[in-house]
mmCIF file of C-alpha atoms and ligand atoms in Angstrom:
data_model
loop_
_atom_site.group_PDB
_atom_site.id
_atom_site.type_symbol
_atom_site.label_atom_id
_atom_site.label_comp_id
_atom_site.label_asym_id
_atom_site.label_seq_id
_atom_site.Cartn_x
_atom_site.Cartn_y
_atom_site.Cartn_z
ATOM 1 C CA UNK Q 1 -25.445 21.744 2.577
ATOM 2 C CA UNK Q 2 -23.397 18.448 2.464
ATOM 3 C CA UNK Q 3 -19.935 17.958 2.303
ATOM 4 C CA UNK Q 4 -19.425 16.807 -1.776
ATOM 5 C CA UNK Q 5 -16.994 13.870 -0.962
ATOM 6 C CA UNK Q 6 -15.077 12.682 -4.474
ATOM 7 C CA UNK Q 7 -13.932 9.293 -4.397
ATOM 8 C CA UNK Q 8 -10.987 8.369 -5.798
ATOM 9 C CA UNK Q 9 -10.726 4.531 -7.143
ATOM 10 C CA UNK Q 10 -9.633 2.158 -9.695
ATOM 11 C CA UNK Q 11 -6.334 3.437 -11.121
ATOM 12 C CA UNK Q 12 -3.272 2.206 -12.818
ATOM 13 C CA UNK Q 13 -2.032 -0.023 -10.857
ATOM 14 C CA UNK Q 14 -2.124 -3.967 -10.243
ATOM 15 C CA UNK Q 15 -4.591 -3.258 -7.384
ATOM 16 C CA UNK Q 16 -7.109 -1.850 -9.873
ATOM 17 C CA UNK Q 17 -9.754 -4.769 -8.887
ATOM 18 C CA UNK Q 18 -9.220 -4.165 -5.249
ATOM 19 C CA UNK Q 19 -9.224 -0.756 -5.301
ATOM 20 C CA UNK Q 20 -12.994 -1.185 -6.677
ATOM 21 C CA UNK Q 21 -14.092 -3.221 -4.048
ATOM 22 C CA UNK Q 22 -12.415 -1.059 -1.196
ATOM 23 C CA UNK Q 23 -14.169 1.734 -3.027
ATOM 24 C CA UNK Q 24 -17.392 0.226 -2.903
ATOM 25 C CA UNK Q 25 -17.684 -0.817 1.010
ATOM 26 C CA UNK Q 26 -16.172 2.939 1.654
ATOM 27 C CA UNK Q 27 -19.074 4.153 -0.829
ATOM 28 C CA UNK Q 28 -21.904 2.413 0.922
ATOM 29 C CA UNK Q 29 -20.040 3.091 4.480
ATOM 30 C CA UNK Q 30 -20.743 7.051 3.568
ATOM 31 C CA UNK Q 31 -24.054 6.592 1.916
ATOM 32 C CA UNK Q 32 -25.579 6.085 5.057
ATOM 33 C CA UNK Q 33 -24.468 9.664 6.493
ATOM 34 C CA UNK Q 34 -26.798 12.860 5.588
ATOM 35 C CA UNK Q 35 -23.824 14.644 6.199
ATOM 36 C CA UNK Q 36 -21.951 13.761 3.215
ATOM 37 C CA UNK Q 37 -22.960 13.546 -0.963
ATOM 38 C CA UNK Q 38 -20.782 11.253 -2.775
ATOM 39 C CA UNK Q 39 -19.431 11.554 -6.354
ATOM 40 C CA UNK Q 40 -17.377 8.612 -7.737
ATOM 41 C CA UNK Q 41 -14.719 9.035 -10.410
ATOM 42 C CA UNK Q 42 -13.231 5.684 -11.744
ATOM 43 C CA UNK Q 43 -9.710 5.701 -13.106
ATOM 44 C CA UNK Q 44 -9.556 3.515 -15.958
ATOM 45 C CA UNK Q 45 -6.710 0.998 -15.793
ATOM 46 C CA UNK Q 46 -4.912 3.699 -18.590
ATOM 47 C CA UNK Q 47 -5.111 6.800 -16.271
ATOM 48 C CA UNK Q 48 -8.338 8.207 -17.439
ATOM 49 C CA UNK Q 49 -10.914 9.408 -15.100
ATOM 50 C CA UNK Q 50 -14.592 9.025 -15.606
ATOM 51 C CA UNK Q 51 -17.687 11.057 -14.791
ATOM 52 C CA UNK Q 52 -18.986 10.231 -11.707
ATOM 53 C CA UNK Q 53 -22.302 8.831 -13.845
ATOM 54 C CA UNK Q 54 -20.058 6.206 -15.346
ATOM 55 C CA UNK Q 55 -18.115 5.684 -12.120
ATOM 56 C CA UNK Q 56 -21.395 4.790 -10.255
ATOM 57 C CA UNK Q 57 -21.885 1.686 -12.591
ATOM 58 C CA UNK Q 58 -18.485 0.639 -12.116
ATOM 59 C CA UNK Q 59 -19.392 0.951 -8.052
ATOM 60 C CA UNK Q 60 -22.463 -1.235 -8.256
ATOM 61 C CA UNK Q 61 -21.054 -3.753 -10.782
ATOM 62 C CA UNK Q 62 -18.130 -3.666 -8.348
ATOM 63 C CA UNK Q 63 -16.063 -4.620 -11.342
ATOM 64 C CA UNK Q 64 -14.302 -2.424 -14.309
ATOM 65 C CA UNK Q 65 -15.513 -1.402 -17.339
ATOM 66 C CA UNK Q 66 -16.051 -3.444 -20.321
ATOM 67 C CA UNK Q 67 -13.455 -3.096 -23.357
ATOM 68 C CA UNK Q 68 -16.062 -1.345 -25.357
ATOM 69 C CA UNK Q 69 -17.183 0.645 -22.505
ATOM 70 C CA UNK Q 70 -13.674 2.332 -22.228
ATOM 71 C CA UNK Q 71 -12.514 5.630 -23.169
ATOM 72 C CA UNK Q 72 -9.438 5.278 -25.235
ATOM 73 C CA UNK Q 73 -7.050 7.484 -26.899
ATOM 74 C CA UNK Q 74 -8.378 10.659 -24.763
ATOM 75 C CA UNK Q 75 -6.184 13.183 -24.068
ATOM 76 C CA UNK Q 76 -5.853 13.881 -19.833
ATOM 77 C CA UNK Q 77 -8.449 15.812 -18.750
ATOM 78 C CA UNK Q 78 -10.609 16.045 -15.374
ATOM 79 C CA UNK Q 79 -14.049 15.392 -15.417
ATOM 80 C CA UNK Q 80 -16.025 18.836 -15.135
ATOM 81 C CA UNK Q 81 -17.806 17.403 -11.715
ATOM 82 C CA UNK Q 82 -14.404 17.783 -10.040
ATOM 83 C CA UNK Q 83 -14.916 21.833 -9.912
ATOM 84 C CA UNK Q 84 -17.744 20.238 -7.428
ATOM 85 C CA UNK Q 85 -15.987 18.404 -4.964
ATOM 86 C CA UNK Q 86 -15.407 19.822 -1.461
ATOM 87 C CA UNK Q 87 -13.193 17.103 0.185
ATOM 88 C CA UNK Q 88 -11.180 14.159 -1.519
ATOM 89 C CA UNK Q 89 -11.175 10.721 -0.581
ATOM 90 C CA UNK Q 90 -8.386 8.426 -2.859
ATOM 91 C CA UNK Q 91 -8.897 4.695 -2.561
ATOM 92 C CA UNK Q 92 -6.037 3.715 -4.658
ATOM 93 C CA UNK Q 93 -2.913 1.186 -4.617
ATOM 94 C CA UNK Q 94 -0.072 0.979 -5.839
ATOM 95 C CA UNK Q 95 1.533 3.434 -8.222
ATOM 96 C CA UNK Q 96 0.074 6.450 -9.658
ATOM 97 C CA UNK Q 97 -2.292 6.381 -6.710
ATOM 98 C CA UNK Q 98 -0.527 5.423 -3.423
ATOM 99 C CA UNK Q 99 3.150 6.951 -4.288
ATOM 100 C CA UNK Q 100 2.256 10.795 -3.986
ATOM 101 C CA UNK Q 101 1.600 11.671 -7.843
ATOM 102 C CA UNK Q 102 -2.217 11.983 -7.110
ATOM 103 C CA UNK Q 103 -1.733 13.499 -4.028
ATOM 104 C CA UNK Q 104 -0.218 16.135 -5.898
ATOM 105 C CA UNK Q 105 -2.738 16.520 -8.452
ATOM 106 C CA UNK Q 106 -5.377 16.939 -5.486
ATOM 107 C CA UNK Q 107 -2.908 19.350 -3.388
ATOM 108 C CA UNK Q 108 -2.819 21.673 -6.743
ATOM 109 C CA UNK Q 109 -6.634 21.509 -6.431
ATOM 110 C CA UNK Q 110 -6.528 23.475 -3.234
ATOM 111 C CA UNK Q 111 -9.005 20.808 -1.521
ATOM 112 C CA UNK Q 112 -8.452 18.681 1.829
ATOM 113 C CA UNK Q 113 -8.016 15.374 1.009
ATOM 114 C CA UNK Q 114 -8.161 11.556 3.126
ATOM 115 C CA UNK Q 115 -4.768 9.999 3.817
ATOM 116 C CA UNK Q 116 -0.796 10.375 3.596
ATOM 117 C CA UNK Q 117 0.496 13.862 1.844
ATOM 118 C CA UNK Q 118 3.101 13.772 -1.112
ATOM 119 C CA UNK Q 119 6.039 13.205 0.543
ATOM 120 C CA UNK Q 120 4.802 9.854 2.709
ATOM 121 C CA UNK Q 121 3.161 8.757 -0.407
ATOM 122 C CA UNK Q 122 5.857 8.673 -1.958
ATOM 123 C CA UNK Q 123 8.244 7.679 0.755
ATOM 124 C CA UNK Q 124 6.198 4.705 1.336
ATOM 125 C CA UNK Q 125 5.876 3.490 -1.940
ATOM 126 C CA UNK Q 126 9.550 3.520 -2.864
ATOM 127 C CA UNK Q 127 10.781 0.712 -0.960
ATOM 128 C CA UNK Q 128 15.104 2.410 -1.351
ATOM 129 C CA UNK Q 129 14.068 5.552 0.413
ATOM 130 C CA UNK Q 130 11.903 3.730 2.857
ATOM 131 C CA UNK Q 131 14.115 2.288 4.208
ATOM 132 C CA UNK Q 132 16.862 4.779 4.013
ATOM 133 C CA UNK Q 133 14.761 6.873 5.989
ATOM 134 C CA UNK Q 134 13.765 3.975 8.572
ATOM 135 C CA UNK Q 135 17.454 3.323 8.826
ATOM 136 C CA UNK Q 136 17.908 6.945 9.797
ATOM 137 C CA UNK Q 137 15.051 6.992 12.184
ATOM 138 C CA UNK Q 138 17.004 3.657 14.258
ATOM 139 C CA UNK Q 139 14.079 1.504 13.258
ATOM 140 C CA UNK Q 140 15.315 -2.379 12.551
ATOM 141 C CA UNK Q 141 15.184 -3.543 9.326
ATOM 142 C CA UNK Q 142 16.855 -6.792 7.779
ATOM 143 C CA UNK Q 143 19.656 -6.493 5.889
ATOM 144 C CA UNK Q 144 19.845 -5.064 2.352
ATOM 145 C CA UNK Q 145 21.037 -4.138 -1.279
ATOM 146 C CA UNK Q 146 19.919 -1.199 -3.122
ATOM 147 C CA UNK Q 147 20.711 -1.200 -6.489
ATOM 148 C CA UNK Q 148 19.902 -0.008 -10.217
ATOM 149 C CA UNK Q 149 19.716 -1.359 -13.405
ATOM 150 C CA UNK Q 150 22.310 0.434 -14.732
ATOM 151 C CA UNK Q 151 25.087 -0.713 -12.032
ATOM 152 C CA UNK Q 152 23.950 -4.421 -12.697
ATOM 153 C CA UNK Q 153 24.343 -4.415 -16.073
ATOM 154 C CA UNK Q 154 27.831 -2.784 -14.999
ATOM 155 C CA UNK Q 155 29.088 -5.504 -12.954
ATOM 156 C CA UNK Q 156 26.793 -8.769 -12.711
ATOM 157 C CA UNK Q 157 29.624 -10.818 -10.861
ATOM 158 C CA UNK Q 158 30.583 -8.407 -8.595
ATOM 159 C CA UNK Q 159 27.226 -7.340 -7.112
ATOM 160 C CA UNK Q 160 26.745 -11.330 -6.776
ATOM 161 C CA UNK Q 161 29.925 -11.587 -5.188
ATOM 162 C CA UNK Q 162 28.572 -8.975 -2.933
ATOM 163 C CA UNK Q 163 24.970 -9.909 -2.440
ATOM 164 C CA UNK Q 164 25.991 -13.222 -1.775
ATOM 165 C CA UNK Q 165 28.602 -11.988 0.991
ATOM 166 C CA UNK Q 166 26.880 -9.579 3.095
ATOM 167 C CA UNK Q 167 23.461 -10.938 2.415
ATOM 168 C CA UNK Q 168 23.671 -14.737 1.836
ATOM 169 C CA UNK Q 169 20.773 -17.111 0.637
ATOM 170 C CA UNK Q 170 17.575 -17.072 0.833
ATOM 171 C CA UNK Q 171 17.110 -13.610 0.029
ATOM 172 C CA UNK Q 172 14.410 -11.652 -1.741
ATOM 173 C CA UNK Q 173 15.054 -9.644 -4.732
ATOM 174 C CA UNK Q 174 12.092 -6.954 -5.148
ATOM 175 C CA UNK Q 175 11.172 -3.785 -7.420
ATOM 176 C CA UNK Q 176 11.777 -0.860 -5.389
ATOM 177 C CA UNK Q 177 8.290 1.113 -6.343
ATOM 178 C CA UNK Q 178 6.268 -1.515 -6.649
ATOM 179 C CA UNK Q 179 3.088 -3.557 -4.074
ATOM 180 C CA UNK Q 180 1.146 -6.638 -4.183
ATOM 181 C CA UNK Q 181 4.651 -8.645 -4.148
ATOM 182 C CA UNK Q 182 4.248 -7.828 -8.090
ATOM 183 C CA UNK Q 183 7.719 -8.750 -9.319
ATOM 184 C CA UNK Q 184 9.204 -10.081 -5.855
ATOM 185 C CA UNK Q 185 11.523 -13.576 -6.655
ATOM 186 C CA UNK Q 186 12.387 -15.526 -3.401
ATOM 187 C CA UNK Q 187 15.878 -16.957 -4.878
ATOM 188 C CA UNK Q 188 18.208 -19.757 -3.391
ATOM 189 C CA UNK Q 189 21.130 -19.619 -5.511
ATOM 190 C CA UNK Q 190 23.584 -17.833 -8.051
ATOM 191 C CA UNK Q 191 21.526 -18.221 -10.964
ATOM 192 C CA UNK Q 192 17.648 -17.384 -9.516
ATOM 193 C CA UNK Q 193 19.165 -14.399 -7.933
ATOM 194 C CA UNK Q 194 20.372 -13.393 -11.464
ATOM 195 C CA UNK Q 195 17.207 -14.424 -13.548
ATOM 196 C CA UNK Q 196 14.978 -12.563 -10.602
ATOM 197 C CA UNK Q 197 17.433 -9.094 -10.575
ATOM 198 C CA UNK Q 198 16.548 -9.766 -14.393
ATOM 199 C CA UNK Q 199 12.569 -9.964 -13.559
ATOM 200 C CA UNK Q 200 12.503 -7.318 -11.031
ATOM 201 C CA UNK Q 201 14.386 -4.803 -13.389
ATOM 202 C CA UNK Q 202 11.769 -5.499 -15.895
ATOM 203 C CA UNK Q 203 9.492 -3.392 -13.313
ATOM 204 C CA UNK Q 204 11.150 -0.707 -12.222
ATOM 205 C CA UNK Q 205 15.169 0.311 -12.811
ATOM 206 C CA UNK Q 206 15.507 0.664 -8.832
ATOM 207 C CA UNK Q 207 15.585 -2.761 -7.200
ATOM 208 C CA UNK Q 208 16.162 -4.029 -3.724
ATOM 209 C CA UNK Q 209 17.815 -7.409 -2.481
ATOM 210 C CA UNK Q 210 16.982 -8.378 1.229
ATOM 211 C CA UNK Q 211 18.392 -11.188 3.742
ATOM 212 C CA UNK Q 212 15.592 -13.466 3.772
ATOM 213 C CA UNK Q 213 14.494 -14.228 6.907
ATOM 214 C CA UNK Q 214 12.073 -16.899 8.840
ATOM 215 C CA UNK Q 215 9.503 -15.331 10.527
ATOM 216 C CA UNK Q 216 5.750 -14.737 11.767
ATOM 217 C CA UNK Q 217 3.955 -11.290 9.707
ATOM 218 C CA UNK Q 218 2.360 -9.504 12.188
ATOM 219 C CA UNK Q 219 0.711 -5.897 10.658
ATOM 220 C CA UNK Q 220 -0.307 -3.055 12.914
ATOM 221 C CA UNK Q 221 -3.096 -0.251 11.567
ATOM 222 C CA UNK Q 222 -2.102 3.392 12.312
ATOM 223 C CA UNK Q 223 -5.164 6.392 12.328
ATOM 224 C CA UNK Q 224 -4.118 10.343 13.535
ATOM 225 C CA UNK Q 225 -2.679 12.771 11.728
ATOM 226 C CA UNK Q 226 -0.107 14.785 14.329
ATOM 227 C CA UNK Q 227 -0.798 11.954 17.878
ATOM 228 C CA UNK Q 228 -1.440 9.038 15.794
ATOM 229 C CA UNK Q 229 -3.144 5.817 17.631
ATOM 230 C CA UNK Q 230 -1.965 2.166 16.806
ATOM 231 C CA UNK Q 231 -4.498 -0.608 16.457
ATOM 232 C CA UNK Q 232 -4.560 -4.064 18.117
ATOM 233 C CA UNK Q 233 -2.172 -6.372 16.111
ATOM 234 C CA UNK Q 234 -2.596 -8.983 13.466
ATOM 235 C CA UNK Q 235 -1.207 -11.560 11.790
ATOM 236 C CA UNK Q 236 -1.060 -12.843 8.468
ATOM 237 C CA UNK Q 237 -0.690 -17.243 8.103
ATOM 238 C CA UNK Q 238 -0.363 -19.071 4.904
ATOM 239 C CA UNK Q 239 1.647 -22.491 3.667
ATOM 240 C CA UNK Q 240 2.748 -21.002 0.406
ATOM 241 C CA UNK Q 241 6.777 -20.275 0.326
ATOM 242 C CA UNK Q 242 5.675 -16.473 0.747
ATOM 243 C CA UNK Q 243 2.767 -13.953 0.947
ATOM 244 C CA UNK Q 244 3.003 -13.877 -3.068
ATOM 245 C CA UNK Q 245 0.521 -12.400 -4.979
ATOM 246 C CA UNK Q 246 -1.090 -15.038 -6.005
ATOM 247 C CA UNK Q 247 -1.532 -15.747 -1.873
ATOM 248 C CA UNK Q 248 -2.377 -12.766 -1.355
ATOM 249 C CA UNK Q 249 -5.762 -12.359 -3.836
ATOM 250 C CA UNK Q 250 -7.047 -16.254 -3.828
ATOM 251 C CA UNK Q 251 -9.788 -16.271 -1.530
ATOM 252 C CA UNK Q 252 -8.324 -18.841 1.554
ATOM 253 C CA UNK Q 253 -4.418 -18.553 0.480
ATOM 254 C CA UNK Q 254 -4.245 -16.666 3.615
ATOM 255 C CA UNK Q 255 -5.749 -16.381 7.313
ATOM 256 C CA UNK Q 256 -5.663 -13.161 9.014
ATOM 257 C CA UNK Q 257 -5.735 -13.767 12.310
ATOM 258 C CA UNK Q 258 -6.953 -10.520 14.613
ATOM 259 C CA UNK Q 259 -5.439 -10.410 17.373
ATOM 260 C CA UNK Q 260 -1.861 -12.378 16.761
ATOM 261 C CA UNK Q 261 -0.823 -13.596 19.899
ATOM 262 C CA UNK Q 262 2.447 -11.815 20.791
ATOM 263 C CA UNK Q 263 4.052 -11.604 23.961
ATOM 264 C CA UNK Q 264 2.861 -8.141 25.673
ATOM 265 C CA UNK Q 265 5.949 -6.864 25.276
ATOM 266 C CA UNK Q 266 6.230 -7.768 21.742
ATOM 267 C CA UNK Q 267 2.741 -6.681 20.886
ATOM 268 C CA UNK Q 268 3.789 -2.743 22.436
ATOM 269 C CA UNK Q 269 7.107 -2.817 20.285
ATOM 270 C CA UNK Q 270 5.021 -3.587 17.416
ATOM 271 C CA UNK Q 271 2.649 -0.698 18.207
ATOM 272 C CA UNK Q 272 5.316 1.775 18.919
ATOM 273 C CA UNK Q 273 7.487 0.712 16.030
ATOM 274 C CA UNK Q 274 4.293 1.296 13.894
ATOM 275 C CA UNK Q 275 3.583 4.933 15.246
ATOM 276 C CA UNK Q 276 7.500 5.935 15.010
ATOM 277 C CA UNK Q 277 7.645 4.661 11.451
ATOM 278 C CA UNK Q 278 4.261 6.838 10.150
ATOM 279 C CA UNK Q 279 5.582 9.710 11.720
ATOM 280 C CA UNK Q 280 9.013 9.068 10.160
ATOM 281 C CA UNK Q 281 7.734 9.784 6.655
ATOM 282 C CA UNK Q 282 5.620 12.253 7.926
ATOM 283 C CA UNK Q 283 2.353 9.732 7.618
ATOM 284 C CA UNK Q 284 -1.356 11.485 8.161
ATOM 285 C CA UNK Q 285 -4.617 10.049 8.055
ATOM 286 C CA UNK Q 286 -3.849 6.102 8.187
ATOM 287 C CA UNK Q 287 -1.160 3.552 7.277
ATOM 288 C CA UNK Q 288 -0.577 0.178 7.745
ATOM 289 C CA UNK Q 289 2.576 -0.787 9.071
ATOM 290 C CA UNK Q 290 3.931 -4.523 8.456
ATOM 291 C CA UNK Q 291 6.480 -6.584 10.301
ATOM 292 C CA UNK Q 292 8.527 -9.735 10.677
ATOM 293 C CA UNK Q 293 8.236 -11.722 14.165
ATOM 294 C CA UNK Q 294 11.358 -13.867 14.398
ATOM 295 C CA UNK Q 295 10.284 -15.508 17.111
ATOM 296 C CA UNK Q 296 13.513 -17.866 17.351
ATOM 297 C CA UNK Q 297 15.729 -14.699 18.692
ATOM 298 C CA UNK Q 298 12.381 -12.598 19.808
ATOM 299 C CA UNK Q 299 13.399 -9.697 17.422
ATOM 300 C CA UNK Q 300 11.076 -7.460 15.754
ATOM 301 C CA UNK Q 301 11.853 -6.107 12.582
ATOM 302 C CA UNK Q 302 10.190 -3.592 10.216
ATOM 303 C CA UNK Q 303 9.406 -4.675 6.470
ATOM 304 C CA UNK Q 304 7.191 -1.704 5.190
ATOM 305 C CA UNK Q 305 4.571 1.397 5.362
ATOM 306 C CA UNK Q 306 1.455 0.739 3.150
ATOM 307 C CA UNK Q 307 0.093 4.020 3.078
ATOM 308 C CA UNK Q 308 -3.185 3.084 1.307
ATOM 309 C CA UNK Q 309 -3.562 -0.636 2.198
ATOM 310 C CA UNK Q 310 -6.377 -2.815 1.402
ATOM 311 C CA UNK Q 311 -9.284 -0.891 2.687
ATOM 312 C CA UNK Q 312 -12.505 -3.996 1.554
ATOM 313 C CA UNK Q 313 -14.633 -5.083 4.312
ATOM 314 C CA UNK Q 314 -12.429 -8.163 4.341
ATOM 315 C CA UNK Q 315 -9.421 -6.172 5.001
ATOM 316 C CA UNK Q 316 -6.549 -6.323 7.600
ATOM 317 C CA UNK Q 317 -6.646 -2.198 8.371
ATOM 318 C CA UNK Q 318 -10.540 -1.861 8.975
ATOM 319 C CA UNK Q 319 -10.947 -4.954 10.447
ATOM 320 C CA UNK Q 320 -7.945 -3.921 12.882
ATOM 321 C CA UNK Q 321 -9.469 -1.011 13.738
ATOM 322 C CA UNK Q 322 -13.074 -3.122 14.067
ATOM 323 C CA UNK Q 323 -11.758 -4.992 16.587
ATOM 324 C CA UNK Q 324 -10.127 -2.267 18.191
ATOM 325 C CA UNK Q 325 -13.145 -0.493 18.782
ATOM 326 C CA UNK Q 326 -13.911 1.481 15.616
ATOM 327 C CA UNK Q 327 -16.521 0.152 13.247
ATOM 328 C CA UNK Q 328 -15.982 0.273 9.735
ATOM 329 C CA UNK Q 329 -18.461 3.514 9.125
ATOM 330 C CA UNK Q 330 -17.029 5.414 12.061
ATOM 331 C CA UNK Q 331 -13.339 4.345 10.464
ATOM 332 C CA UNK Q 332 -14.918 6.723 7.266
ATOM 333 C CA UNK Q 333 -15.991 9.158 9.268
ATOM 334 C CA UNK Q 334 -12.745 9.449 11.235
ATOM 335 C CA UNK Q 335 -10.582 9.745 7.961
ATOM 336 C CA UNK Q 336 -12.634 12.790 6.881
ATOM 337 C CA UNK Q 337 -12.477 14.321 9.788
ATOM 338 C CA UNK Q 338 -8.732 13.905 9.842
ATOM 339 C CA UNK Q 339 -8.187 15.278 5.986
ATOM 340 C CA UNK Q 340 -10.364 18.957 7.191
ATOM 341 C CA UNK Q 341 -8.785 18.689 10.299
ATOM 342 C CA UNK Q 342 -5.033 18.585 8.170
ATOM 343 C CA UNK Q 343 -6.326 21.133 5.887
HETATM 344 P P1 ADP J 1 4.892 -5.668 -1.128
HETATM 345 O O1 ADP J 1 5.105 -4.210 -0.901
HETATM 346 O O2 ADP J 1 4.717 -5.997 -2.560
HETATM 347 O O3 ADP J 1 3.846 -6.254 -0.216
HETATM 348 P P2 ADP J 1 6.869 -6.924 0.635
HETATM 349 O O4 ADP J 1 8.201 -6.311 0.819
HETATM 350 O O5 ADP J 1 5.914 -6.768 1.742
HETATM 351 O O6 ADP J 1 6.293 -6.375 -0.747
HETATM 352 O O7 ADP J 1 7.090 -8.467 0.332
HETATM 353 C C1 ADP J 1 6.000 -9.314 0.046
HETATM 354 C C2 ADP J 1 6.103 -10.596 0.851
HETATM 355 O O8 ADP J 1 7.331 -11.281 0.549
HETATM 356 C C3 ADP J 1 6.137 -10.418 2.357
HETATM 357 O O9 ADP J 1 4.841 -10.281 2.887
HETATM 358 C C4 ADP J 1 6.832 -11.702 2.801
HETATM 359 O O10 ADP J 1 5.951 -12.831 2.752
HETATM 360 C C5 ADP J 1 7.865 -11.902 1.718
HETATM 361 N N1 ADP J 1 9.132 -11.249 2.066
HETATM 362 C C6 ADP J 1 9.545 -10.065 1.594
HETATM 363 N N2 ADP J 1 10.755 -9.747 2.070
HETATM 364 C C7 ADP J 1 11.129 -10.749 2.877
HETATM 365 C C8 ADP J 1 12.301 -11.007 3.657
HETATM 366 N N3 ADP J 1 13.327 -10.155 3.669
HETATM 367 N N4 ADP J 1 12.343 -12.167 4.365
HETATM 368 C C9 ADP J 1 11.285 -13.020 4.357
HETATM 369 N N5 ADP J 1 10.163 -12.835 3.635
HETATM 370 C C10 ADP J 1 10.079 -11.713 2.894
HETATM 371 MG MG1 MG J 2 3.785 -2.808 0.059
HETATM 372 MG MG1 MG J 3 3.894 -6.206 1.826
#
């Protein structure tokens, strides 16, 4: 009989729309294979899941429900097609999807599912311990400034003191478990670095300050669980002051250009980089591992782990992997195989 494949989309986060249309390509991707039934379950942008009936709509409207269409005020519960579902596949962003807390929820459910565990969910989502752990694993990172809520409001002219010492301006100011650039403020003096701590607080209590620096954004794909393979490189160009969010999700903000053209040796320290950093927070299934170029001193340096990224047929990770050699169908494929192979 065939493998009962749930998919996972929608969800709480600011990649809700995305998530849909990732969903969808992955959705028609499987539909093909005999081997596989598929049952969708939408997550409402509130946290409630819907029968797969309802989900399917969503799927072919490729957009979310209408206001009256919603469930509201419905006390957590699972749809009773989950007790159905053989094998897992989550296509969500962002938090409560990408950060480990529905990895968990699908570990308790004693079923294999595609993707990154608990703990690189979550490692990868919280951009503090990211790069704590990077740090610890020698990977180079620019310089930065962890910091909470609570010792701002302490001490507002001594943290500027210091971020402006050891970090300087430009620099970026960013919620710590956030995605999308939601809530990031590029800031150039005193008083946008206070009004953007202000912003990015508003987000999430743990915040992080970075050295800005000038530099190409090249982004390498990762698929494996235990011997993980790196993908050919890309890059990401755009004339906005930074790949904002608003540059991100307006159709022709942004080029992706597949392959960048790196030096050879640039290109493998990319690739290697990539593979050491999924295996530093214990990565399985796929990730997508960005970078800044600075191609004035020829350094590499490592900016984050996405370990759901954008997964449409537009997207940097399968089109990575296209050009690399595996079409977006056999990409599917592969990821299941991985999440029975992990079981
Ligand atoms: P997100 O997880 O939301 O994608 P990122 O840390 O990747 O957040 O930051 C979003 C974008 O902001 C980057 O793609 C880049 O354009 C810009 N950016 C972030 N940090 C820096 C930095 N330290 N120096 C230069 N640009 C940066
Ligand atoms: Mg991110
Ligand atoms: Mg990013």
């Amino acid at each position: 009989s065939p493998l009962c494949i749930g998919l996972l989309f929608g969800g709480q986060s600011g990649e809700h729309d995305v998530s849909i249309i990732s969903a969808k390509a992955i959705a028609s991707a499987l539909s093909h294979n005999p081997r596989y039934q598929v049952k969708p379950f939408y997550i409402q942008r509130d946290g409630t899941w819907r029968s797969p009936d309802v989900s399917q709509q969503v799927l072919d409207n490729g957009k979310g429900l209408e206001e009256s269409e919603l469930l509201t005020n419905a006390a957590f519960f699972l749809p009773t097609e989950v007790q159905q579902i053989d094998l897992w596949f989550p296509v969500l962003h962002g938090p409560n999807g990408e950060d480990g807390t529905v990895q968990g929820l699908l570990q308790l459910m004693h079923k294999p599912y595609v993707g990154n565990g608990v703990l690189a969910s979550s490692v990868g989502m919280d951009k503090i311990a990211m790069k704590a752990i990077f740090a610890n694993a020698g990977l180079p990172q620019v310089k930065y400034v962890a910091l909470n809520r609570w010792q701002w409001q302490q001490d507002q002219q001594g943290w500027s003191e210091h971020i402006e010492a050891t970090l300087g301006y430009p620099c970026f100011v960013k919620p710590s478990n956030l995605g999308s650039s939601v809530g990031i403020s590029k800031v150039r003096d005193r008083k946008q670095l206070q009004e953007a701590i202000a912003s990015a607080t508003s987000y999430d209590p743990r915040i992080i300050i970075e050295q800005g620096v000038t530099a190409r954004e090249v982004e390498c794909a990762v698929l494996g669980n235990e011997q993980p393979q790196a993908s050919a490189i890309g890059e990401i160009t755009f004339t906005s002051d930074f790949y904002d969010y608003e540059t991100k999700y307006t159709a022709g903000m942004a080029d992706l250009i597949i392959p960048s053209q790196l030096p050879d040796h640039v290109a493998q320290a990319v690739q290697s980089m990539a593979v050491k950093a999924f295996q530093t927070v214990a990565g399985s299934g796929l990730a997508r591992v960005d970078f800044f170029y600075v191609e004035a001193t020829g350094t590499v340096l490592i900016n984050e782990i996405n370990t759901f990224p954008g997964f449409t047929s537009l997207s940097m990770y399968p089109k990575l992997w296209e050009y690399s050699g595996i079409p977006f169908t056999e990409l599917c494929d592969r990821l299941i195989d991985l999440a029975l192979e992990r079981k």
